């Protein structure tokens, strides 16, 4: 029997509600009747919807007013870009809170699982929170490394300045030593020349004796 368009829409809506209720139960352990599932729940309902930016428009339409394509889009996005989370988790996520995502949350009504078995381990919202927290830690570590690098660079520049000063002093000392060496060579040559002149003006000892006898 062929279904009318209204019957197809009603069937798709019921399947969508059942899928949403099952997802809420799987994620939060909260039992919600399919007929009472809402896309804009209140905090008192014990659940909220975390949705990626590209799919936010899906939550603006009431389930009672959707089309077959709308219900199918909800089901396709469920668990991928649409996820059931606790109201507190959604609030922390939207506020970019640094609180521990495993902190105790208000217990929702009608839990079919013990509270200790409820976990956000498979939640993409929780995963995003963890990644954001890790990213902040990495950013802080990078800032510390950058500050340390800047300190090392500053110290390196200071040592380079000191090295240049010492190298300049050594150059000056080398130039002074070279000048002193040249001066010593010049003085030595002068002394040698003076000795030659003195030797040239000295009379031989025999000649001096002969001159005295002639007198």
PDB file of C-alpha atoms in Angstrom:
ATOM      1  CA  UNK A   1       0.000   0.000   0.000  1.00  0.00           C
ATOM      2  CA  UNK A   2       1.377   3.363  -1.011  1.00  0.00           C
ATOM      3  CA  UNK A   3       1.658   5.906   1.796  1.00  0.00           C
ATOM      4  CA  UNK A   4       0.384   9.414   1.392  1.00  0.00           C
ATOM      5  CA  UNK A   5       2.766  12.332   1.829  1.00  0.00           C
ATOM      6  CA  UNK A   6       1.329  13.046   5.285  1.00  0.00           C
ATOM      7  CA  UNK A   7       1.754   9.415   6.291  1.00  0.00           C
ATOM      8  CA  UNK A   8       5.351   9.414   5.044  1.00  0.00           C
ATOM      9  CA  UNK A   9       6.040  12.571   7.000  1.00  0.00           C
ATOM     10  CA  UNK A  10       4.442  11.119  10.145  1.00  0.00           C
ATOM     11  CA  UNK A  11       6.469   7.917   9.803  1.00  0.00           C
ATOM     12  CA  UNK A  12       9.720   9.840   9.266  1.00  0.00           C
ATOM     13  CA  UNK A  13       8.928  12.052  12.260  1.00  0.00           C
ATOM     14  CA  UNK A  14       8.316   9.021  14.485  1.00  0.00           C
ATOM     15  CA  UNK A  15      11.530   7.346  13.312  1.00  0.00           C
ATOM     16  CA  UNK A  16      13.423  10.573  13.960  1.00  0.00           C
ATOM     17  CA  UNK A  17      11.971  10.890  17.468  1.00  0.00           C
ATOM     18  CA  UNK A  18      12.861   7.274  18.237  1.00  0.00           C
ATOM     19  CA  UNK A  19      16.411   7.791  16.964  1.00  0.00           C
ATOM     20  CA  UNK A  20      16.800  10.927  19.096  1.00  0.00           C
ATOM     21  CA  UNK A  21      15.423   9.173  22.197  1.00  0.00           C
ATOM     22  CA  UNK A  22      17.748   6.205  21.662  1.00  0.00           C
ATOM     23  CA  UNK A  23      20.708   8.549  21.244  1.00  0.00           C
ATOM     24  CA  UNK A  24      19.861  10.393  24.477  1.00  0.00           C
ATOM     25  CA  UNK A  25      19.667   7.073  26.301  1.00  0.00           C
ATOM     26  CA  UNK A  26      22.956   5.889  24.797  1.00  0.00           C
ATOM     27  CA  UNK A  27      24.852   9.077  25.623  1.00  0.00           C
ATOM     28  CA  UNK A  28      23.352  10.057  28.960  1.00  0.00           C
ATOM     29  CA  UNK A  29      21.492   6.995  30.225  1.00  0.00           C
ATOM     30  CA  UNK A  30      18.383   9.151  30.322  1.00  0.00           C
ATOM     31  CA  UNK A  31      15.062   7.627  29.302  1.00  0.00           C
ATOM     32  CA  UNK A  32      12.914  10.042  27.337  1.00  0.00           C
ATOM     33  CA  UNK A  33       9.765   8.987  25.526  1.00  0.00           C
ATOM     34  CA  UNK A  34      10.080   9.594  21.763  1.00  0.00           C
ATOM     35  CA  UNK A  35       6.935  11.706  21.845  1.00  0.00           C
ATOM     36  CA  UNK A  36       8.548  14.014  24.427  1.00  0.00           C
ATOM     37  CA  UNK A  37      11.870  14.534  22.650  1.00  0.00           C
ATOM     38  CA  UNK A  38      12.485  18.169  21.737  1.00  0.00           C
ATOM     39  CA  UNK A  39      15.124  19.941  19.670  1.00  0.00           C
ATOM     40  CA  UNK A  40      15.004  22.955  22.008  1.00  0.00           C
ATOM     41  CA  UNK A  41      14.926  21.291  25.444  1.00  0.00           C
ATOM     42  CA  UNK A  42      15.066  23.195  28.719  1.00  0.00           C
ATOM     43  CA  UNK A  43      17.650  22.574  31.443  1.00  0.00           C
ATOM     44  CA  UNK A  44      14.980  20.727  33.426  1.00  0.00           C
ATOM     45  CA  UNK A  45      14.765  18.096  30.683  1.00  0.00           C
ATOM     46  CA  UNK A  46      18.230  16.857  31.673  1.00  0.00           C
ATOM     47  CA  UNK A  47      19.673  16.895  28.170  1.00  0.00           C
ATOM     48  CA  UNK A  48      20.802  19.404  25.564  1.00  0.00           C
ATOM     49  CA  UNK A  49      22.007  19.263  21.980  1.00  0.00           C
ATOM     50  CA  UNK A  50      25.569  20.045  20.997  1.00  0.00           C
ATOM     51  CA  UNK A  51      25.709  20.787  17.292  1.00  0.00           C
ATOM     52  CA  UNK A  52      28.387  21.863  14.837  1.00  0.00           C
ATOM     53  CA  UNK A  53      28.035  25.222  13.144  1.00  0.00           C
ATOM     54  CA  UNK A  54      27.008  23.821   9.767  1.00  0.00           C
ATOM     55  CA  UNK A  55      24.048  21.952  11.274  1.00  0.00           C
ATOM     56  CA  UNK A  56      22.702  24.526  13.732  1.00  0.00           C
ATOM     57  CA  UNK A  57      19.842  25.379  11.419  1.00  0.00           C
ATOM     58  CA  UNK A  58      18.396  21.902  12.021  1.00  0.00           C
ATOM     59  CA  UNK A  59      17.638  22.738  15.647  1.00  0.00           C
ATOM     60  CA  UNK A  60      15.667  25.856  14.764  1.00  0.00           C
ATOM     61  CA  UNK A  61      12.720  23.850  13.429  1.00  0.00           C
ATOM     62  CA  UNK A  62      10.297  22.049  15.718  1.00  0.00           C
ATOM     63  CA  UNK A  63       9.985  18.318  15.185  1.00  0.00           C
ATOM     64  CA  UNK A  64       6.256  18.681  14.635  1.00  0.00           C
ATOM     65  CA  UNK A  65       6.801  21.054  11.699  1.00  0.00           C
ATOM     66  CA  UNK A  66       9.519  19.205   9.782  1.00  0.00           C
ATOM     67  CA  UNK A  67       9.612  17.562   6.390  1.00  0.00           C
ATOM     68  CA  UNK A  68      10.744  14.081   5.394  1.00  0.00           C
ATOM     69  CA  UNK A  69      14.076  15.541   4.267  1.00  0.00           C
ATOM     70  CA  UNK A  70      14.440  17.425   7.551  1.00  0.00           C
ATOM     71  CA  UNK A  71      13.894  14.284   9.637  1.00  0.00           C
ATOM     72  CA  UNK A  72      16.376  12.363   7.502  1.00  0.00           C
ATOM     73  CA  UNK A  73      18.961  15.135   7.896  1.00  0.00           C
ATOM     74  CA  UNK A  74      18.544  14.969  11.688  1.00  0.00           C
ATOM     75  CA  UNK A  75      19.074  11.212  11.692  1.00  0.00           C
ATOM     76  CA  UNK A  76      22.108  11.455   9.397  1.00  0.00           C
ATOM     77  CA  UNK A  77      23.748  14.103  11.599  1.00  0.00           C
ATOM     78  CA  UNK A  78      22.965  12.346  14.875  1.00  0.00           C
ATOM     79  CA  UNK A  79      26.144  11.236  16.624  1.00  0.00           C
ATOM     80  CA  UNK A  80      28.326  13.027  14.072  1.00  0.00           C
ATOM     81  CA  UNK A  81      27.504  16.714  14.156  1.00  0.00           C
ATOM     82  CA  UNK A  82      24.527  16.559  16.530  1.00  0.00           C
ATOM     83  CA  UNK A  83      25.015  15.031  19.954  1.00  0.00           C
ATOM     84  CA  UNK A  84      23.115  14.745  23.223  1.00  0.00           C
ATOM     85  CA  UNK A  85      25.012  16.179  26.196  1.00  0.00           C
ATOM     86  CA  UNK A  86      24.118  17.352  29.670  1.00  0.00           C
ATOM     87  CA  UNK A  87      23.069  21.018  29.975  1.00  0.00           C
ATOM     88  CA  UNK A  88      26.155  21.671  32.120  1.00  0.00           C
ATOM     89  CA  UNK A  89      28.477  20.186  29.509  1.00  0.00           C
ATOM     90  CA  UNK A  90      26.918  22.343  26.809  1.00  0.00           C
ATOM     91  CA  UNK A  91      27.207  25.442  28.989  1.00  0.00           C
ATOM     92  CA  UNK A  92      30.880  24.730  29.708  1.00  0.00           C
ATOM     93  CA  UNK A  93      31.542  24.003  26.055  1.00  0.00           C
ATOM     94  CA  UNK A  94      29.906  27.188  24.810  1.00  0.00           C
ATOM     95  CA  UNK A  95      31.597  29.282  27.501  1.00  0.00           C
ATOM     96  CA  UNK A  96      34.986  27.753  26.724  1.00  0.00           C
ATOM     97  CA  UNK A  97      35.354  26.737  30.354  1.00  0.00           C
ATOM     98  CA  UNK A  98      38.609  25.182  31.556  1.00  0.00           C
ATOM     99  CA  UNK A  99      36.812  23.073  34.129  1.00  0.00           C
ATOM    100  CA  UNK A 100      37.489  19.376  34.200  1.00  0.00           C
ATOM    101  CA  UNK A 101      35.022  17.781  31.838  1.00  0.00           C
ATOM    102  CA  UNK A 102      34.794  14.782  34.131  1.00  0.00           C
ATOM    103  CA  UNK A 103      33.487  16.924  37.009  1.00  0.00           C
ATOM    104  CA  UNK A 104      30.278  15.798  38.654  1.00  0.00           C
ATOM    105  CA  UNK A 105      27.141  16.795  36.741  1.00  0.00           C
ATOM    106  CA  UNK A 106      23.555  17.083  38.063  1.00  0.00           C
ATOM    107  CA  UNK A 107      21.895  13.670  37.961  1.00  0.00           C
ATOM    108  CA  UNK A 108      19.108  13.604  35.351  1.00  0.00           C
ATOM    109  CA  UNK A 109      15.842  11.830  36.170  1.00  0.00           C
ATOM    110  CA  UNK A 110      14.986   8.245  35.250  1.00  0.00           C
ATOM    111  CA  UNK A 111      18.507   6.903  34.888  1.00  0.00           C
ATOM    112  CA  UNK A 112      18.502   3.377  33.542  1.00  0.00           C
ATOM    113  CA  UNK A 113      22.269   2.966  34.179  1.00  0.00           C
ATOM    114  CA  UNK A 114      24.291   3.453  37.366  1.00  0.00           C
ATOM    115  CA  UNK A 115      25.802   6.961  37.380  1.00  0.00           C
ATOM    116  CA  UNK A 116      29.343   5.607  37.343  1.00  0.00           C
ATOM    117  CA  UNK A 117      28.757   3.961  33.954  1.00  0.00           C
ATOM    118  CA  UNK A 118      27.797   7.226  32.295  1.00  0.00           C
ATOM    119  CA  UNK A 119      30.782   8.565  30.446  1.00  0.00           C
ATOM    120  CA  UNK A 120      31.512  11.148  27.791  1.00  0.00           C
ATOM    121  CA  UNK A 121      34.354   9.067  26.403  1.00  0.00           C
ATOM    122  CA  UNK A 122      32.708   8.761  22.983  1.00  0.00           C
ATOM    123  CA  UNK A 123      31.359  12.304  22.908  1.00  0.00           C
ATOM    124  CA  UNK A 124      32.689  14.594  20.201  1.00  0.00           C
ATOM    125  CA  UNK A 125      31.732  17.567  22.402  1.00  0.00           C
ATOM    126  CA  UNK A 126      33.893  16.208  25.211  1.00  0.00           C
ATOM    127  CA  UNK A 127      36.639  15.428  22.705  1.00  0.00           C
ATOM    128  CA  UNK A 128      36.539  19.023  21.475  1.00  0.00           C
ATOM    129  CA  UNK A 129      36.736  20.256  25.068  1.00  0.00           C
ATOM    130  CA  UNK A 130      39.752  18.043  25.700  1.00  0.00           C
ATOM    131  CA  UNK A 131      41.415  19.214  22.510  1.00  0.00           C
ATOM    132  CA  UNK A 132      40.747  22.852  23.397  1.00  0.00           C
ATOM    133  CA  UNK A 133      42.205  22.283  26.868  1.00  0.00           C
ATOM    134  CA  UNK A 134      45.256  20.572  25.360  1.00  0.00           C
ATOM    135  CA  UNK A 135      45.564  23.408  22.855  1.00  0.00           C
ATOM    136  CA  UNK A 136      45.581  25.965  25.671  1.00  0.00           C
ATOM    137  CA  UNK A 137      48.268  23.984  27.488  1.00  0.00           C
ATOM    138  CA  UNK A 138      50.332  23.826  24.304  1.00  0.00           C
ATOM    139  CA  UNK A 139      49.836  27.558  23.766  1.00  0.00           C
ATOM    140  CA  UNK A 140      51.021  28.240  27.328  1.00  0.00           C
ATOM    141  CA  UNK A 141      54.020  25.948  26.821  1.00  0.00           C
ATOM    142  CA  UNK A 142      54.785  27.692  23.533  1.00  0.00           C
ATOM    143  CA  UNK A 143      54.612  31.070  25.274  1.00  0.00           C
ATOM    144  CA  UNK A 144      57.042  29.841  27.940  1.00  0.00           C
ATOM    145  CA  UNK A 145      59.369  28.450  25.275  1.00  0.00           C
ATOM    146  CA  UNK A 146      59.177  31.737  23.367  1.00  0.00           C
ATOM    147  CA  UNK A 147      60.016  33.706  26.517  1.00  0.00           C
ATOM    148  CA  UNK A 148      62.938  31.362  27.223  1.00  0.00           C
ATOM    149  CA  UNK A 149      64.105  31.713  23.623  1.00  0.00           C
ATOM    150  CA  UNK A 150      63.953  35.494  23.883  1.00  0.00           C
ATOM    151  CA  UNK A 151      65.994  35.383  27.105  1.00  0.00           C
ATOM    152  CA  UNK A 152      68.586  33.151  25.442  1.00  0.00           C
ATOM    153  CA  UNK A 153      68.704  35.446  22.421  1.00  0.00           C
ATOM    154  CA  UNK A 154      69.173  38.465  24.682  1.00  0.00           C
ATOM    155  CA  UNK A 155      71.975  36.676  26.537  1.00  0.00           C
ATOM    156  CA  UNK A 156      73.556  35.676  23.215  1.00  0.00           C
ATOM    157  CA  UNK A 157      73.499  39.293  22.034  1.00  0.00           C
ATOM    158  CA  UNK A 158      75.068  40.423  25.309  1.00  0.00           C
ATOM    159  CA  UNK A 159      77.856  37.870  24.903  1.00  0.00           C
ATOM    160  CA  UNK A 160      78.376  38.972  21.308  1.00  0.00           C
ATOM    161  CA  UNK A 161      78.771  42.574  22.486  1.00  0.00           C
ATOM    162  CA  UNK A 162      81.264  41.458  25.142  1.00  0.00           C
ATOM    163  CA  UNK A 163      83.126  39.387  22.557  1.00  0.00           C
ATOM    164  CA  UNK A 164      83.314  42.359  20.210  1.00  0.00           C
ATOM    165  CA  UNK A 165      84.625  44.536  23.045  1.00  0.00           C
ATOM    166  CA  UNK A 166      87.274  41.951  23.979  1.00  0.00           C
ATOM    167  CA  UNK A 167      88.161  41.417  20.328  1.00  0.00           C
ATOM    168  CA  UNK A 168      88.541  45.177  19.923  1.00  0.00           C
ATOM    169  CA  UNK A 169      90.818  45.322  22.952  1.00  0.00           C
ATOM    170  CA  UNK A 170      92.888  42.450  21.556  1.00  0.00           C
ATOM    171  CA  UNK A 171      93.202  44.234  18.211  1.00  0.00           C
ATOM    172  CA  UNK A 172      94.359  47.370  20.006  1.00  0.00           C
ATOM    173  CA  UNK A 173      96.871  45.306  22.001  1.00  0.00           C
ATOM    174  CA  UNK A 174      98.136  43.654  18.827  1.00  0.00           C
ATOM    175  CA  UNK A 175      98.553  47.024  17.128  1.00  0.00           C
ATOM    176  CA  UNK A 176     100.398  48.398  20.172  1.00  0.00           C
ATOM    177  CA  UNK A 177     102.648  45.333  20.290  1.00  0.00           C
ATOM    178  CA  UNK A 178     103.385  45.750  16.584  1.00  0.00           C
ATOM    179  CA  UNK A 179     104.231  49.412  17.118  1.00  0.00           C
ATOM    180  CA  UNK A 180     106.514  48.555  20.053  1.00  0.00           C
ATOM    181  CA  UNK A 181     108.207  45.865  18.000  1.00  0.00           C
ATOM    182  CA  UNK A 182     108.792  48.320  15.159  1.00  0.00           C
ATOM    183  CA  UNK A 183     110.138  50.861  17.636  1.00  0.00           C
ATOM    184  CA  UNK A 184     112.484  48.279  19.138  1.00  0.00           C
ATOM    185  CA  UNK A 185     113.756  47.375  15.674  1.00  0.00           C
ATOM    186  CA  UNK A 186     114.297  51.048  14.883  1.00  0.00           C
ATOM    187  CA  UNK A 187     116.102  51.643  18.186  1.00  0.00           C
ATOM    188  CA  UNK A 188     118.165  48.520  17.668  1.00  0.00           C
ATOM    189  CA  UNK A 189     119.200  49.695  14.225  1.00  0.00           C
ATOM    190  CA  UNK A 190     120.091  53.094  15.676  1.00  0.00           C
ATOM    191  CA  UNK A 191     122.234  51.512  18.371  1.00  0.00           C
ATOM    192  CA  UNK A 192     123.980  49.361  15.789  1.00  0.00           C
ATOM    193  CA  UNK A 193     124.685  52.395  13.623  1.00  0.00           C
ATOM    194  CA  UNK A 194     125.986  54.333  16.625  1.00  0.00           C
ATOM    195  CA  UNK A 195     128.320  51.489  17.532  1.00  0.00           C
ATOM    196  CA  UNK A 196     129.691  51.463  14.020  1.00  0.00           C
ATOM    197  CA  UNK A 197     130.361  55.207  14.174  1.00  0.00           C
ATOM    198  CA  UNK A 198     132.082  54.899  17.540  1.00  0.00           C
ATOM    199  CA  UNK A 199     134.229  52.064  16.299  1.00  0.00           C
ATOM    200  CA  UNK A 200     135.178  54.070  13.217  1.00  0.00           C
ATOM    201  CA  UNK A 201     136.408  56.994  15.354  1.00  0.00           C
ATOM    202  CA  UNK A 202     138.443  54.901  17.770  1.00  0.00           C
ATOM    203  CA  UNK A 203     142.275  54.781  17.101  1.00  0.00           C
ATOM    204  CA  UNK A 204     144.030  51.445  17.098  1.00  0.00           C
ATOM    205  CA  UNK A 205     146.018  50.789  20.321  1.00  0.00           C
ATOM    206  CA  UNK A 206     149.363  50.524  18.467  1.00  0.00           C
ATOM    207  CA  UNK A 207     148.880  53.832  16.705  1.00  0.00           C
ATOM    208  CA  UNK A 208     148.226  55.605  19.997  1.00  0.00           C
ATOM    209  CA  UNK A 209     151.543  54.256  21.503  1.00  0.00           C
ATOM    210  CA  UNK A 210     153.560  55.390  18.492  1.00  0.00           C
ATOM    211  CA  UNK A 211     152.154  58.865  18.717  1.00  0.00           C
ATOM    212  CA  UNK A 212     153.203  59.153  22.363  1.00  0.00           C
ATOM    213  CA  UNK A 213     156.826  58.018  21.616  1.00  0.00           C
ATOM    214  CA  UNK A 214     157.244  60.587  18.869  1.00  0.00           C
ATOM    215  CA  UNK A 215     156.423  63.279  21.370  1.00  0.00           C
TER     216      UNK A 215
END
